[in-house]
Amino acid sequence: MALDELKAAVPDFAKDLKLNLGSVIGNSELPQQQLWGTVLACAIASRSPRVLRELEPEAKANLSAEAYAAAKSAAAIMAMNNVFYRTRHLLSDPEYGNLRAGLRMNVIGKPGVEKVDFELWSLAVSAINGCGQCLDSHEQVLRKAGVDRETIQEAVRIASVIQAVGVTLDAEAVLAE
């Protein structure tokens, strides 16, 4: 199992990450599609080749072809949206918020899976990318759809652990050179 290999690669000084990786994926109460879509989208968003290589095969095995493509789409569209909306939010001139975005985002309207799943994956990627405006937007859509805070937090926990494992393993790879 690639998850076990990934956990084994985490150095002793980051034992908490190893334990958390096992628990947020292995003990998650999310339905399989939500779990593995979150894992895949976050592995992509982590920008860690090692994390993506290790987690992608298991995600692909646990997702339908449509869900697999949708999780990748969530990571892709949020890579763009998180930069755009975070920048508009951070600029001191509020007039940027009144300008038309002018960016295509069709996948958000037709993701190929249940909207709730796509929104959850988008929220998790937004957590990694640090876009507060996107986090608020996706959280509000999820809450209006009846998703509880525990489910939302579960996705954020997965995102935070995958990101931390990626940072740690990539740093160790550089230091070993």
mmCIF file with all atom_site columns, C-alpha atoms in Angstrom, residues 29-144:
data_model
loop_
_atom_site.group_PDB
_atom_site.id
_atom_site.type_symbol
_atom_site.label_atom_id
_atom_site.label_alt_id
_atom_site.label_comp_id
_atom_site.label_asym_id
_atom_site.label_entity_id
_atom_site.label_seq_id
_atom_site.pdbx_PDB_ins_code
_atom_site.Cartn_x
_atom_site.Cartn_y
_atom_site.Cartn_z
_atom_site.occupancy
_atom_site.B_iso_or_equiv
_atom_site.pdbx_formal_charge
_atom_site.auth_seq_id
_atom_site.auth_comp_id
_atom_site.auth_asym_id
_atom_site.auth_atom_id
_atom_site.pdbx_PDB_model_num
ATOM 1   C CA . GLU A 1 29  ? -15.491 8.995  8.310   1.00 0.00 ? 29  GLU A CA 1
ATOM 2   C CA . LEU A 1 30  ? -15.891 10.669 4.926   1.00 0.00 ? 30  LEU A CA 1
ATOM 3   C CA . PRO A 1 31  ? -17.530 8.575  2.209   1.00 0.00 ? 31  PRO A CA 1
ATOM 4   C CA . GLN A 1 32  ? -14.931 6.974  -0.100  1.00 0.00 ? 32  GLN A CA 1
ATOM 5   C CA . GLN A 1 33  ? -15.479 9.423  -2.955  1.00 0.00 ? 33  GLN A CA 1
ATOM 6   C CA . GLN A 1 34  ? -15.191 12.478 -0.718  1.00 0.00 ? 34  GLN A CA 1
ATOM 7   C CA . LEU A 1 35  ? -12.141 11.043 1.038   1.00 0.00 ? 35  LEU A CA 1
ATOM 8   C CA . TRP A 1 36  ? -10.152 9.987  -2.010  1.00 0.00 ? 36  TRP A CA 1
ATOM 9   C CA . GLY A 1 37  ? -11.160 13.032 -4.050  1.00 0.00 ? 37  GLY A CA 1
ATOM 10  C CA . THR A 1 38  ? -9.901  15.213 -1.198  1.00 0.00 ? 38  THR A CA 1
ATOM 11  C CA . VAL A 1 39  ? -6.695  13.175 -0.978  1.00 0.00 ? 39  VAL A CA 1
ATOM 12  C CA . LEU A 1 40  ? -6.036  13.424 -4.725  1.00 0.00 ? 40  LEU A CA 1
ATOM 13  C CA . ALA A 1 41  ? -6.863  17.131 -5.028  1.00 0.00 ? 41  ALA A CA 1
ATOM 14  C CA . CYS A 1 42  ? -4.694  17.907 -1.995  1.00 0.00 ? 42  CYS A CA 1
ATOM 15  C CA . ALA A 1 43  ? -1.817  15.736 -3.200  1.00 0.00 ? 43  ALA A CA 1
ATOM 16  C CA . ILE A 1 44  ? -1.830  17.725 -6.438  1.00 0.00 ? 44  ILE A CA 1
ATOM 17  C CA . ALA A 1 45  ? -2.123  21.040 -4.580  1.00 0.00 ? 45  ALA A CA 1
ATOM 18  C CA . SER A 1 46  ? 0.767   20.104 -2.283  1.00 0.00 ? 46  SER A CA 1
ATOM 19  C CA . ARG A 1 47  ? 3.079   20.314 -5.301  1.00 0.00 ? 47  ARG A CA 1
ATOM 20  C CA . SER A 1 48  ? 5.063   17.422 -3.846  1.00 0.00 ? 48  SER A CA 1
ATOM 21  C CA . PRO A 1 49  ? 6.030   14.867 -6.497  1.00 0.00 ? 49  PRO A CA 1
ATOM 22  C CA . ARG A 1 50  ? 6.587   12.196 -3.856  1.00 0.00 ? 50  ARG A CA 1
ATOM 23  C CA . VAL A 1 51  ? 3.217   12.710 -2.180  1.00 0.00 ? 51  VAL A CA 1
ATOM 24  C CA . LEU A 1 52  ? 1.397   12.714 -5.504  1.00 0.00 ? 52  LEU A CA 1
ATOM 25  C CA . ARG A 1 53  ? 3.238   9.613  -6.769  1.00 0.00 ? 53  ARG A CA 1
ATOM 26  C CA . GLU A 1 54  ? 2.423   7.688  -3.594  1.00 0.00 ? 54  GLU A CA 1
ATOM 27  C CA . LEU A 1 55  ? -1.211  8.723  -3.112  1.00 0.00 ? 55  LEU A CA 1
ATOM 28  C CA . GLU A 1 56  ? -2.487  8.944  -6.701  1.00 0.00 ? 56  GLU A CA 1
ATOM 29  C CA . PRO A 1 57  ? -2.677  5.199  -7.451  1.00 0.00 ? 57  PRO A CA 1
ATOM 30  C CA . GLU A 1 58  ? -4.807  4.497  -4.381  1.00 0.00 ? 58  GLU A CA 1
ATOM 31  C CA . ALA A 1 59  ? -6.997  7.506  -5.102  1.00 0.00 ? 59  ALA A CA 1
ATOM 32  C CA . LYS A 1 60  ? -7.479  6.311  -8.691  1.00 0.00 ? 60  LYS A CA 1
ATOM 33  C CA . ALA A 1 61  ? -8.391  2.829  -7.447  1.00 0.00 ? 61  ALA A CA 1
ATOM 34  C CA . ASN A 1 62  ? -11.014 4.259  -5.069  1.00 0.00 ? 62  ASN A CA 1
ATOM 35  C CA . LEU A 1 63  ? -12.611 6.778  -7.439  1.00 0.00 ? 63  LEU A CA 1
ATOM 36  C CA . SER A 1 64  ? -14.747 6.409  -10.525 1.00 0.00 ? 64  SER A CA 1
ATOM 37  C CA . ALA A 1 65  ? -13.219 7.841  -13.693 1.00 0.00 ? 65  ALA A CA 1
ATOM 38  C CA . GLU A 1 66  ? -15.573 10.827 -13.363 1.00 0.00 ? 66  GLU A CA 1
ATOM 39  C CA . ALA A 1 67  ? -14.635 11.498 -9.741  1.00 0.00 ? 67  ALA A CA 1
ATOM 40  C CA . TYR A 1 68  ? -10.933 11.088 -10.512 1.00 0.00 ? 68  TYR A CA 1
ATOM 41  C CA . ALA A 1 69  ? -11.185 13.688 -13.294 1.00 0.00 ? 69  ALA A CA 1
ATOM 42  C CA . ALA A 1 70  ? -13.296 15.992 -11.101 1.00 0.00 ? 70  ALA A CA 1
ATOM 43  C CA . ALA A 1 71  ? -10.775 15.894 -8.236  1.00 0.00 ? 71  ALA A CA 1
ATOM 44  C CA . LYS A 1 72  ? -8.021  16.819 -10.669 1.00 0.00 ? 72  LYS A CA 1
ATOM 45  C CA . SER A 1 73  ? -10.272 19.566 -12.037 1.00 0.00 ? 73  SER A CA 1
ATOM 46  C CA . ALA A 1 74  ? -10.825 20.936 -8.519  1.00 0.00 ? 74  ALA A CA 1
ATOM 47  C CA . ALA A 1 75  ? -7.066  21.154 -7.965  1.00 0.00 ? 75  ALA A CA 1
ATOM 48  C CA . ALA A 1 76  ? -6.577  22.818 -11.360 1.00 0.00 ? 76  ALA A CA 1
ATOM 49  C CA . ILE A 1 77  ? -9.346  25.412 -11.140 1.00 0.00 ? 77  ILE A CA 1
ATOM 50  C CA . MET A 1 78  ? -8.492  26.294 -7.560  1.00 0.00 ? 78  MET A CA 1
ATOM 51  C CA . ALA A 1 79  ? -4.822  26.764 -8.470  1.00 0.00 ? 79  ALA A CA 1
ATOM 52  C CA . MET A 1 80  ? -6.051  29.607 -10.670 1.00 0.00 ? 80  MET A CA 1
ATOM 53  C CA . ASN A 1 81  ? -8.900  30.905 -8.499  1.00 0.00 ? 81  ASN A CA 1
ATOM 54  C CA . ASN A 1 82  ? -6.916  30.902 -5.273  1.00 0.00 ? 82  ASN A CA 1
ATOM 55  C CA . VAL A 1 83  ? -4.240  33.150 -6.788  1.00 0.00 ? 83  VAL A CA 1
ATOM 56  C CA . PHE A 1 84  ? -6.776  35.442 -8.425  1.00 0.00 ? 84  PHE A CA 1
ATOM 57  C CA . TYR A 1 85  ? -9.160  35.872 -5.498  1.00 0.00 ? 85  TYR A CA 1
ATOM 58  C CA . ARG A 1 86  ? -6.444  35.956 -2.841  1.00 0.00 ? 86  ARG A CA 1
ATOM 59  C CA . THR A 1 87  ? -4.722  38.729 -4.777  1.00 0.00 ? 87  THR A CA 1
ATOM 60  C CA . ARG A 1 88  ? -7.925  40.748 -5.160  1.00 0.00 ? 88  ARG A CA 1
ATOM 61  C CA . HIS A 1 89  ? -8.533  40.366 -1.452  1.00 0.00 ? 89  HIS A CA 1
ATOM 62  C CA . LEU A 1 90  ? -4.992  41.375 -0.505  1.00 0.00 ? 90  LEU A CA 1
ATOM 63  C CA . LEU A 1 91  ? -4.785  44.441 -2.729  1.00 0.00 ? 91  LEU A CA 1
ATOM 64  C CA . SER A 1 92  ? -5.555  47.567 -0.715  1.00 0.00 ? 92  SER A CA 1
ATOM 65  C CA . ASP A 1 93  ? -7.631  49.060 -3.539  1.00 0.00 ? 93  ASP A CA 1
ATOM 66  C CA . PRO A 1 94  ? -11.179 47.654 -3.063  1.00 0.00 ? 94  PRO A CA 1
ATOM 67  C CA . GLU A 1 95  ? -12.118 48.595 -6.645  1.00 0.00 ? 95  GLU A CA 1
ATOM 68  C CA . TYR A 1 96  ? -10.447 45.401 -7.908  1.00 0.00 ? 96  TYR A CA 1
ATOM 69  C CA . GLY A 1 97  ? -13.326 43.550 -6.263  1.00 0.00 ? 97  GLY A CA 1
ATOM 70  C CA . ASN A 1 98  ? -15.752 45.351 -8.575  1.00 0.00 ? 98  ASN A CA 1
ATOM 71  C CA . LEU A 1 99  ? -13.980 44.325 -11.761 1.00 0.00 ? 99  LEU A CA 1
ATOM 72  C CA . ARG A 1 100 ? -15.141 41.342 -13.789 1.00 0.00 ? 100 ARG A CA 1
ATOM 73  C CA . ALA A 1 101 ? -12.896 38.319 -13.247 1.00 0.00 ? 101 ALA A CA 1
ATOM 74  C CA . GLY A 1 102 ? -12.913 37.428 -16.939 1.00 0.00 ? 102 GLY A CA 1
ATOM 75  C CA . LEU A 1 103 ? -11.717 33.877 -16.228 1.00 0.00 ? 103 LEU A CA 1
ATOM 76  C CA . ARG A 1 104 ? -13.456 30.708 -17.356 1.00 0.00 ? 104 ARG A CA 1
ATOM 77  C CA . MET A 1 105 ? -14.645 28.532 -14.491 1.00 0.00 ? 105 MET A CA 1
ATOM 78  C CA . ASN A 1 106 ? -17.173 26.273 -16.220 1.00 0.00 ? 106 ASN A CA 1
ATOM 79  C CA . VAL A 1 107 ? -16.086 23.177 -14.287 1.00 0.00 ? 107 VAL A CA 1
ATOM 80  C CA . ILE A 1 108 ? -17.485 24.642 -11.078 1.00 0.00 ? 108 ILE A CA 1
ATOM 81  C CA . GLY A 1 109 ? -20.977 24.594 -12.576 1.00 0.00 ? 109 GLY A CA 1
ATOM 82  C CA . LYS A 1 110 ? -20.623 21.133 -14.154 1.00 0.00 ? 110 LYS A CA 1
ATOM 83  C CA . PRO A 1 111 ? -17.930 19.202 -12.271 1.00 0.00 ? 111 PRO A CA 1
ATOM 84  C CA . GLY A 1 112 ? -19.092 15.720 -13.289 1.00 0.00 ? 112 GLY A CA 1
ATOM 85  C CA . VAL A 1 113 ? -19.769 14.675 -9.670  1.00 0.00 ? 113 VAL A CA 1
ATOM 86  C CA . GLU A 1 114 ? -22.087 15.773 -6.884  1.00 0.00 ? 114 GLU A CA 1
ATOM 87  C CA . LYS A 1 115 ? -21.610 19.500 -6.295  1.00 0.00 ? 115 LYS A CA 1
ATOM 88  C CA . VAL A 1 116 ? -21.002 18.926 -2.590  1.00 0.00 ? 116 VAL A CA 1
ATOM 89  C CA . ASP A 1 117 ? -18.027 16.667 -3.310  1.00 0.00 ? 117 ASP A CA 1
ATOM 90  C CA . PHE A 1 118 ? -16.481 19.161 -5.727  1.00 0.00 ? 118 PHE A CA 1
ATOM 91  C CA . GLU A 1 119 ? -17.031 22.016 -3.271  1.00 0.00 ? 119 GLU A CA 1
ATOM 92  C CA . LEU A 1 120 ? -15.394 20.006 -0.487  1.00 0.00 ? 120 LEU A CA 1
ATOM 93  C CA . TRP A 1 121 ? -12.351 19.294 -2.659  1.00 0.00 ? 121 TRP A CA 1
ATOM 94  C CA . SER A 1 122 ? -12.190 22.948 -3.685  1.00 0.00 ? 122 SER A CA 1
ATOM 95  C CA . LEU A 1 123 ? -12.312 24.028 -0.056  1.00 0.00 ? 123 LEU A CA 1
ATOM 96  C CA . ALA A 1 124 ? -9.480  21.636 0.877   1.00 0.00 ? 124 ALA A CA 1
ATOM 97  C CA . VAL A 1 125 ? -7.295  22.913 -1.974  1.00 0.00 ? 125 VAL A CA 1
ATOM 98  C CA . SER A 1 126 ? -8.110  26.499 -0.974  1.00 0.00 ? 126 SER A CA 1
ATOM 99  C CA . ALA A 1 127 ? -6.890  25.708 2.535   1.00 0.00 ? 127 ALA A CA 1
ATOM 100 C CA . ILE A 1 128 ? -3.539  24.583 1.124   1.00 0.00 ? 128 ILE A CA 1
ATOM 101 C CA . ASN A 1 129 ? -3.311  27.618 -1.144  1.00 0.00 ? 129 ASN A CA 1
ATOM 102 C CA . GLY A 1 130 ? -4.344  30.018 1.615   1.00 0.00 ? 130 GLY A CA 1
ATOM 103 C CA . CYS A 1 131 ? -7.209  31.850 -0.057  1.00 0.00 ? 131 CYS A CA 1
ATOM 104 C CA . GLY A 1 132 ? -9.542  33.102 2.644   1.00 0.00 ? 132 GLY A CA 1
ATOM 105 C CA . GLN A 1 133 ? -12.128 34.415 0.199   1.00 0.00 ? 133 GLN A CA 1
ATOM 106 C CA . CYS A 1 134 ? -12.353 31.023 -1.538  1.00 0.00 ? 134 CYS A CA 1
ATOM 107 C CA . LEU A 1 135 ? -12.482 29.210 1.800   1.00 0.00 ? 135 LEU A CA 1
ATOM 108 C CA . ASP A 1 136 ? -15.402 31.365 2.905   1.00 0.00 ? 136 ASP A CA 1
ATOM 109 C CA . SER A 1 137 ? -17.205 30.947 -0.402  1.00 0.00 ? 137 SER A CA 1
ATOM 110 C CA . HIS A 1 138 ? -16.896 27.140 -0.522  1.00 0.00 ? 138 HIS A CA 1
ATOM 111 C CA . GLU A 1 139 ? -17.701 26.772 3.179   1.00 0.00 ? 139 GLU A CA 1
ATOM 112 C CA . GLN A 1 140 ? -20.900 28.769 2.734   1.00 0.00 ? 140 GLN A CA 1
ATOM 113 C CA . VAL A 1 141 ? -21.984 26.644 -0.246  1.00 0.00 ? 141 VAL A CA 1
ATOM 114 C CA . LEU A 1 142 ? -21.294 23.469 1.725   1.00 0.00 ? 142 LEU A CA 1
ATOM 115 C CA . ARG A 1 143 ? -23.145 24.685 4.816   1.00 0.00 ? 143 ARG A CA 1
ATOM 116 C CA . LYS A 1 144 ? -26.156 25.736 2.704   1.00 0.00 ? 144 LYS A CA 1
#
